[in-house]
CSV table of C-alpha atoms in Angstrom, one decimal:
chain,number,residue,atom,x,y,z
A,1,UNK,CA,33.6,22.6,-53.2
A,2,UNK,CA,37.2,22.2,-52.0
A,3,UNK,CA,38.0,19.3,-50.2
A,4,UNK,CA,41.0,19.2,-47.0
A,5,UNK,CA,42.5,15.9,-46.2
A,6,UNK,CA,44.3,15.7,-43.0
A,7,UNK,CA,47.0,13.1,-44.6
A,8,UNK,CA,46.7,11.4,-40.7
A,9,UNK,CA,43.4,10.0,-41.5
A,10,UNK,CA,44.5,8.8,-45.0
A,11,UNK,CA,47.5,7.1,-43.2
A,12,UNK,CA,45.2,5.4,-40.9
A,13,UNK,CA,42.6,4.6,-43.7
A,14,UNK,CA,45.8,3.3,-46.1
A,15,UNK,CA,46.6,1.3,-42.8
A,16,UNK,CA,43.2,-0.8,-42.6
A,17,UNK,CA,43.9,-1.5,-45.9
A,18,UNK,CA,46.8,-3.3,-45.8
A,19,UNK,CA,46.9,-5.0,-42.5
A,20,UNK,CA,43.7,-6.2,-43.4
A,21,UNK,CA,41.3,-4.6,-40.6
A,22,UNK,CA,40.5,-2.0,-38.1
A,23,UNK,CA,41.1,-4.3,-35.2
A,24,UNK,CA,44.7,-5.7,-37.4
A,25,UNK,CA,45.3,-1.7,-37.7
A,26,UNK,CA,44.9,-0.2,-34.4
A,27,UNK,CA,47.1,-2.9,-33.1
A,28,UNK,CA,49.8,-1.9,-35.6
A,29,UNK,CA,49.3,1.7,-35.3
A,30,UNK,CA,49.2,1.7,-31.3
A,31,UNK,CA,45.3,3.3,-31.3
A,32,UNK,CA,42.4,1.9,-30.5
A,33,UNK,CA,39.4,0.1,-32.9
A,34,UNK,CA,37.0,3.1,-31.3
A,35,UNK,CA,39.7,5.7,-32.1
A,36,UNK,CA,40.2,4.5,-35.6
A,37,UNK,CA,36.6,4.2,-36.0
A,38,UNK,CA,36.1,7.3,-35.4
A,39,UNK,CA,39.0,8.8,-37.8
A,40,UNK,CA,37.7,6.9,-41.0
A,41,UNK,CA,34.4,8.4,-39.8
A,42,UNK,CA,35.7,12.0,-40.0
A,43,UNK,CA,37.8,11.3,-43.2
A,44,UNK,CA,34.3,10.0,-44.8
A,45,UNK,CA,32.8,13.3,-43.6
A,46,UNK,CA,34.9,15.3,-45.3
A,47,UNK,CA,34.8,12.9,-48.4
A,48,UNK,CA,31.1,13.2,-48.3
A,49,UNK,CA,31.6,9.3,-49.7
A,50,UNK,CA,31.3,6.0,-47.6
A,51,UNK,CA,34.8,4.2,-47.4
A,52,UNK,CA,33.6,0.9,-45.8
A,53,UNK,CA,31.0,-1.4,-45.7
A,54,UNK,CA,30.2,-4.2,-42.9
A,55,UNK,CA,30.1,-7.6,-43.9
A,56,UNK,CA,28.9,-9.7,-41.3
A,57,UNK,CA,31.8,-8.9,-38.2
A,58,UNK,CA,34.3,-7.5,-40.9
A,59,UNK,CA,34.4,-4.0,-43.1
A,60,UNK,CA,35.3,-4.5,-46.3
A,61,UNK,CA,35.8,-1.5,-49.2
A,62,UNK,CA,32.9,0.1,-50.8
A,63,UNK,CA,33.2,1.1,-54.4
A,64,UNK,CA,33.7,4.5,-53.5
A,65,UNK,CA,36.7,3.4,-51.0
A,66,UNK,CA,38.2,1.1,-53.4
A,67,UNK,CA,38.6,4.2,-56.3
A,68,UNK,CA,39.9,6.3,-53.5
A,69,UNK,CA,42.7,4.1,-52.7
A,70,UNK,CA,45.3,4.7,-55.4
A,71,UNK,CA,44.5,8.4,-54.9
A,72,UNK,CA,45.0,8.2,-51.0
A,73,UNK,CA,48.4,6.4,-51.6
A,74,UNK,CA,49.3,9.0,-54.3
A,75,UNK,CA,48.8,11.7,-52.3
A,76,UNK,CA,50.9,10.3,-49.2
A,77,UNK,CA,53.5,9.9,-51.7
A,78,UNK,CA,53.0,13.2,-52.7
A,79,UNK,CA,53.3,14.7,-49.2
A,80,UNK,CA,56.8,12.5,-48.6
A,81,UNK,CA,58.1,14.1,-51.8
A,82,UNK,CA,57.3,17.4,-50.7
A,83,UNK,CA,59.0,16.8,-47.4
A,84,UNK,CA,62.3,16.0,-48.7
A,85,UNK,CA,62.6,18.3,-51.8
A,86,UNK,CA,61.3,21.3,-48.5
A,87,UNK,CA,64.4,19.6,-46.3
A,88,UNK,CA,67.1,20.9,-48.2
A,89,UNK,CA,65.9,24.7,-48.1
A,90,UNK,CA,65.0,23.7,-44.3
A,91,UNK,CA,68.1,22.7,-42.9
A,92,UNK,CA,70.0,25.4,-44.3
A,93,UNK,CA,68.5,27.6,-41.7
A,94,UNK,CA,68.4,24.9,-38.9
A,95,UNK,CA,66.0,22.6,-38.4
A,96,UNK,CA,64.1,21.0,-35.1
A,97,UNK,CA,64.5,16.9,-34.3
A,98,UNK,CA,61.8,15.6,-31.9
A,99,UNK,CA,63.1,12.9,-29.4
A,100,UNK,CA,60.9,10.6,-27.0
A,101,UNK,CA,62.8,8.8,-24.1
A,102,UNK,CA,62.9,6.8,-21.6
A,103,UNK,CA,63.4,8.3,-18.0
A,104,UNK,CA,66.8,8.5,-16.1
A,105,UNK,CA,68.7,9.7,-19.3
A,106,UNK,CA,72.2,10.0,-17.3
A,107,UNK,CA,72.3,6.1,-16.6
A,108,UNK,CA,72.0,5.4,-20.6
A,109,UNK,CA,74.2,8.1,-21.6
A,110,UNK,CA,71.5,9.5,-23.4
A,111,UNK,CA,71.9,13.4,-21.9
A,112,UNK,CA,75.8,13.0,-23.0
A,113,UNK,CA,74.4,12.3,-26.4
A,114,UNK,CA,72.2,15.4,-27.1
A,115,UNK,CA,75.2,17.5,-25.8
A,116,UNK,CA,77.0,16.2,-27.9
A,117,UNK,CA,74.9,16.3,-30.8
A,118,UNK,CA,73.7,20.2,-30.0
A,119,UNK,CA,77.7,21.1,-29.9
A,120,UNK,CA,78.2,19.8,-33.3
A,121,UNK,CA,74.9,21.0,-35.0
A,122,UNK,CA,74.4,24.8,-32.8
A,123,UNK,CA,71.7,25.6,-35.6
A,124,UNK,CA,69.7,22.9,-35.0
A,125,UNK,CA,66.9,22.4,-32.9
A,126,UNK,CA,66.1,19.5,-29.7
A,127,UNK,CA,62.6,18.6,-28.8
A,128,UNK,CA,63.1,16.2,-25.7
A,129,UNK,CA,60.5,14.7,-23.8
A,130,UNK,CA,61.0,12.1,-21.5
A,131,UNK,CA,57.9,9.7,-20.4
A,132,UNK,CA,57.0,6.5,-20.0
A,133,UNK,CA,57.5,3.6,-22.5
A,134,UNK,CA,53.4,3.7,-23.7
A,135,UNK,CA,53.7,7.4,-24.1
A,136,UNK,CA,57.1,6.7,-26.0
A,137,UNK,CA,55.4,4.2,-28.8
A,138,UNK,CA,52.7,6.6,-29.2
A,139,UNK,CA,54.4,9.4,-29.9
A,140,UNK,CA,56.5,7.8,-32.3
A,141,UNK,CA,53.1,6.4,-33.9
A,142,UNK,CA,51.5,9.6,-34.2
A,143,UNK,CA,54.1,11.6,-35.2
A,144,UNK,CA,55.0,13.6,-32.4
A,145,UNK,CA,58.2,12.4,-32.2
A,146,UNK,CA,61.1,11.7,-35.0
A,147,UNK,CA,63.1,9.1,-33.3
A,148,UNK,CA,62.7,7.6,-29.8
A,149,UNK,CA,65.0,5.8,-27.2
A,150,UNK,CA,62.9,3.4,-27.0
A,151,UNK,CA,63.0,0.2,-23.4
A,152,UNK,CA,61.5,-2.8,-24.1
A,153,UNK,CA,61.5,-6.2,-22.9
A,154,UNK,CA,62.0,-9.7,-25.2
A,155,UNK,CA,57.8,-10.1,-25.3
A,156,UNK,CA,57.3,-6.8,-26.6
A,157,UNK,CA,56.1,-6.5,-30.6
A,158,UNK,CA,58.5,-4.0,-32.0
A,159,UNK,CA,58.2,-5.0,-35.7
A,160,UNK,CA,56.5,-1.4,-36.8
A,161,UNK,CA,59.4,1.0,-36.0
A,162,UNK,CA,63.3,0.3,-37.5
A,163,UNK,CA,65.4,-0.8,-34.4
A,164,UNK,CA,69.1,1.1,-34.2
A,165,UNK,CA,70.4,-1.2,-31.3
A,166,UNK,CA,71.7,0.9,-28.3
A,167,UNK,CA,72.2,-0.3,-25.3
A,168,UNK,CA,70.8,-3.0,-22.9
A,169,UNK,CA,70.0,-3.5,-19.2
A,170,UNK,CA,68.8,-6.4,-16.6
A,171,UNK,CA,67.2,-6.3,-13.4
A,172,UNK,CA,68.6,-6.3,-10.3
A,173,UNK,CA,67.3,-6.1,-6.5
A,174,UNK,CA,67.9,-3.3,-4.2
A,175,UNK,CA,67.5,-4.0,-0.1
A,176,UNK,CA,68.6,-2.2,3.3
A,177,UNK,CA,71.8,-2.7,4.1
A,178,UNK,CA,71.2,-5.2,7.1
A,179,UNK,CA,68.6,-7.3,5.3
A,180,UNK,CA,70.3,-10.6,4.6
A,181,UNK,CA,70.4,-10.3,1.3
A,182,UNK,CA,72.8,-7.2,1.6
A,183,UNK,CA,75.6,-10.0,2.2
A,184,UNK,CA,75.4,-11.4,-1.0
A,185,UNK,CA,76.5,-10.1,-4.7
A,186,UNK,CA,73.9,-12.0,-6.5
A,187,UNK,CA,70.8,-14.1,-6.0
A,188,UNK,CA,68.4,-16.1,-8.0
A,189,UNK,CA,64.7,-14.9,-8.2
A,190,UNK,CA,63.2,-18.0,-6.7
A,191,UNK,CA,64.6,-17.0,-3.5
A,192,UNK,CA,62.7,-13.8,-3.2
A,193,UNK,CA,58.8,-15.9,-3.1
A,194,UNK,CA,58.8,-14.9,0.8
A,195,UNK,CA,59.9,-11.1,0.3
A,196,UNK,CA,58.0,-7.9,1.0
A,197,UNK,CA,58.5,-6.1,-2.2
A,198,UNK,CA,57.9,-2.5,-2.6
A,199,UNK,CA,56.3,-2.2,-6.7
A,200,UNK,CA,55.1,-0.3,-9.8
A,201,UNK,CA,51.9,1.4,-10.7
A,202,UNK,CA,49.7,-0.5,-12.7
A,203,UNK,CA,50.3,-1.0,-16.1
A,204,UNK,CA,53.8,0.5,-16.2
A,205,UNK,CA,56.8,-1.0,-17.8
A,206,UNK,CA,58.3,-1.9,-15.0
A,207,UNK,CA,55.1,-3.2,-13.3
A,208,UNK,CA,54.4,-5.6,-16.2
A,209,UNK,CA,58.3,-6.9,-16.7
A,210,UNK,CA,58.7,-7.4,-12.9
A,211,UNK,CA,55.7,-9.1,-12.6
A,212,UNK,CA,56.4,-11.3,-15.5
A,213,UNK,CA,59.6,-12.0,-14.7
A,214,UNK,CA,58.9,-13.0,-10.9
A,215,UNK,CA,56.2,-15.3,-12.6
A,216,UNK,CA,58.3,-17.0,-14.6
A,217,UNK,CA,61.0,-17.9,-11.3
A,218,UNK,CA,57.6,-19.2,-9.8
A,219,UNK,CA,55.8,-17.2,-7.4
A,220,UNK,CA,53.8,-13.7,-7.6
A,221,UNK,CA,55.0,-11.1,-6.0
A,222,UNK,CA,53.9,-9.7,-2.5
A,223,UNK,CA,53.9,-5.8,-2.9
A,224,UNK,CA,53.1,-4.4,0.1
A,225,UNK,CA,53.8,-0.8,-1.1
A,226,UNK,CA,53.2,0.7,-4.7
A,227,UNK,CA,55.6,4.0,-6.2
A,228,UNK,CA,55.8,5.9,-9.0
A,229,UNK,CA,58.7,6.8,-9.5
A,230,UNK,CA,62.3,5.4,-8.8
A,231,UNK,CA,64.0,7.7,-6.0
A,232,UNK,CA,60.8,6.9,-4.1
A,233,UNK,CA,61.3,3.5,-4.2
A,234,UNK,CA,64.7,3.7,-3.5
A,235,UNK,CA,63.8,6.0,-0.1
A,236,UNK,CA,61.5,3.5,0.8
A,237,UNK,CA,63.8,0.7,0.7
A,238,UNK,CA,66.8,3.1,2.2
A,239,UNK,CA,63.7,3.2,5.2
A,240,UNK,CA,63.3,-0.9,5.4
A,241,UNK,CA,60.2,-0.8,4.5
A,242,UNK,CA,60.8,-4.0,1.7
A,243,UNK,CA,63.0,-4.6,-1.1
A,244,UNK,CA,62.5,-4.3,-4.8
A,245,UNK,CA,63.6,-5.0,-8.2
A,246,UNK,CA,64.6,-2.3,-10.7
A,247,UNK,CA,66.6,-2.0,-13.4
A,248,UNK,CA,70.6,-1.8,-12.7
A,249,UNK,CA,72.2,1.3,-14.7
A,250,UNK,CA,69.3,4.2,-13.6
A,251,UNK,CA,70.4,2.4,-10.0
A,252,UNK,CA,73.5,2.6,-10.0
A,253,UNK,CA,73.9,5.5,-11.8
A,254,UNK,CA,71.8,7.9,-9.4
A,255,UNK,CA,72.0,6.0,-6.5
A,256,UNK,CA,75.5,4.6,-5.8
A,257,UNK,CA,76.4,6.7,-3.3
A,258,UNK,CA,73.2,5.9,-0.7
A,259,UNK,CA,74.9,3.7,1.7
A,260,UNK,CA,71.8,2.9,3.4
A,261,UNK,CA,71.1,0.2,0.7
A,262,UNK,CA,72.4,-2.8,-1.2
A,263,UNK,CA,72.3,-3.5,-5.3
A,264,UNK,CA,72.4,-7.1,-6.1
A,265,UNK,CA,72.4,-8.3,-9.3
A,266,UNK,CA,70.3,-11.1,-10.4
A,267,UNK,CA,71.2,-14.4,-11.6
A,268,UNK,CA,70.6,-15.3,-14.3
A,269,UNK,CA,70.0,-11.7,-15.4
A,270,UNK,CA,66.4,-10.8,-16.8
A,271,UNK,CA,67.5,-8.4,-19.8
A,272,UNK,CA,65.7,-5.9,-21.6
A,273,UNK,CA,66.9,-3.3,-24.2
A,274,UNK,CA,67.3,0.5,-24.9
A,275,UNK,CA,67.2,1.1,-28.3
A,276,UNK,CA,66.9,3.7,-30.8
A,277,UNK,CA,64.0,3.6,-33.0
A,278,UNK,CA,61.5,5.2,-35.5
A,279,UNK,CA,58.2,4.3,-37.3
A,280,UNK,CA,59.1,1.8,-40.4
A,281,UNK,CA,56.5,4.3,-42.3
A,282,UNK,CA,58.2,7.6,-41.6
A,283,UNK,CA,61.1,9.4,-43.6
A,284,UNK,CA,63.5,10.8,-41.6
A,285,UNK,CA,64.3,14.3,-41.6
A,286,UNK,CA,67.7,15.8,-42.2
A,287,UNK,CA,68.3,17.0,-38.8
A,288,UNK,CA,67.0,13.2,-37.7
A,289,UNK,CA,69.5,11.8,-39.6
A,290,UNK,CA,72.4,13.5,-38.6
A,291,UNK,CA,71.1,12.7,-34.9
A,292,UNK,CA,71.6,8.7,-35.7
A,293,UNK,CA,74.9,9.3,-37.0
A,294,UNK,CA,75.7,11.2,-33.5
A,295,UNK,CA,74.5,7.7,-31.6
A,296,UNK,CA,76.5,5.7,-34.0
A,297,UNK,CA,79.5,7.6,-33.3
A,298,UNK,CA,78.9,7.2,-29.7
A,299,UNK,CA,78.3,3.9,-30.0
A,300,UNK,CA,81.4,3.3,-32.1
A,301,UNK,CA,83.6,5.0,-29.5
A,302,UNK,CA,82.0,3.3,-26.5
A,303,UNK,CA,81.5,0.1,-27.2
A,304,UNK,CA,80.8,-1.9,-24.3
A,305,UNK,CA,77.3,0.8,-23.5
């Protein structure tokens, strides 16, 4: 009977291997234990063998699953070979790059970029999608995308994907333009404890970094009102409703002209990063390639992004 391997599950199963579990895995592989569970589940279906054993709260290798190792590594190797000897005959006739990204695209230059990049390379193909920083891991984790701009913030474990570094960012506070912070060009966050603040949905990005970062100046945040995206937060500041903190560049890159509000920046700046990434794991294709070369010409012609 012929046997068909989706080569995603024997990633995942080559992954509990070497990081040691499934719990060590997910968190590597930006899945869950249940998820991953459920993947070696299938793979041993389809096997018709079991792959692990428990052993007390740990799984450990059965017999079976330690023969099928070398075999599982092989053929991922396999597959990688394939890939590159097919690129050559593939990007004679084109090709297709898949990007994940961050929203507000103008303020990072990002849009500039990709036209850029599709005027030099007319054969080639762009796959864009532009979501929120979770989405943005995951796709890079499971394949969906090639490379990814990528915003992060200095807490955030980055050590599975190769880091091409782009451009950074800090936080800064937006107000009405009569509020009295509207008078000055900087503040520290301290002074903002007794502030209304208009915030994130749960579990965003910028939820989690303007929560943390308000945390560390001392006090928690009183949101009184919570948007989704940022021109809603900036029309309900422009309406006085409270002030909030966002990041600087999408702000004053869409917004510059409202003269119903203030930007302030804050001092000293909470920073976080835009950068250009892909899974450590993953060979690049040709058409990826010749995208990162695009970003490090931009970068090399604009340095101070």
């Amino acid at each position: 009977e012929e046997i068909f391997v989706d080569t995603l599950l024997l990633r995942e199963f080559v992954a509990i291997v070497d990081y040691g579990s499934f719990e060590n895995a997910s968190y590597e592989l930006f899945t869950t234990q249940s998820s991953l569970s459920k993947h070696i589940r299938k793979l041993e279906t389809e096997l018709q063998v079991l792959l692990f054993e428990k052993q007390g709260r740990n799984s450990r290798l059965t017999a079976a699953g330690k023969d099928f190792l070398p075999y599982a590594r092989r053929m991922l190797l396999l597959e990688e070979e394939t890939q590159i000897m097919l690129q050559k005959y593939q990007e004679s006739k084109g090709g297709t790059v898949s990007i994940a990204a961050v929203p507000h695209l103008g303020a990072y230059h990002i849009s500039e970029i990709l036209t850029l990049f599709q005027q030099q390379y007319p054969d080639l193909q762009i796959q864009l999608s532009s979501t929120s920083k979770t989405t943005v891991q995951q796709m890079l984790t499971d394949h969906s995308a090639d490379l990814a701009f990528l915003r992060y913030a200095p807490w955030d474990d980055i050590s599975t994907f190769h880091v091409i570094p782009f451009a950074d960012d800090e936080l800064c506070v937006i107000c009405p333009k009569d509020h009295p912070l509207a008078k000055q060009d900087s503040v520290r966050l301290g002074a903002l404890k007794n502030e209304k603040f208009l915030g994130y949905r749960a579990q965003s990005f910028m939820h989690r970094l303007t929560t943390e970062c308000c945390l560390d100046a001392g006090f928690n945040p009183n949101v009184i009102f919570v948007a989704q995206r940022l021109e809603n937060v900036v029309e309900l500041v422009s309406n006085k409703i409270g002030i909030a903190l966002t990041m600087l560049k999408p702000v004053q890159y869409g917004f510059s002209d409202n003269t119903n509000i203030k930007i302030v920046r804050v001092e000293p700046p909470y920073k976080c990063r835009v950068d250009l990434c892909y899974l450590k794991t993953r060979k690049l294709s040709g058409p990826a390639m010749k995208l990162i070369g695009e970003v490090q010409n931009y970068l090399a012609q604009h340095p101070d992004l």
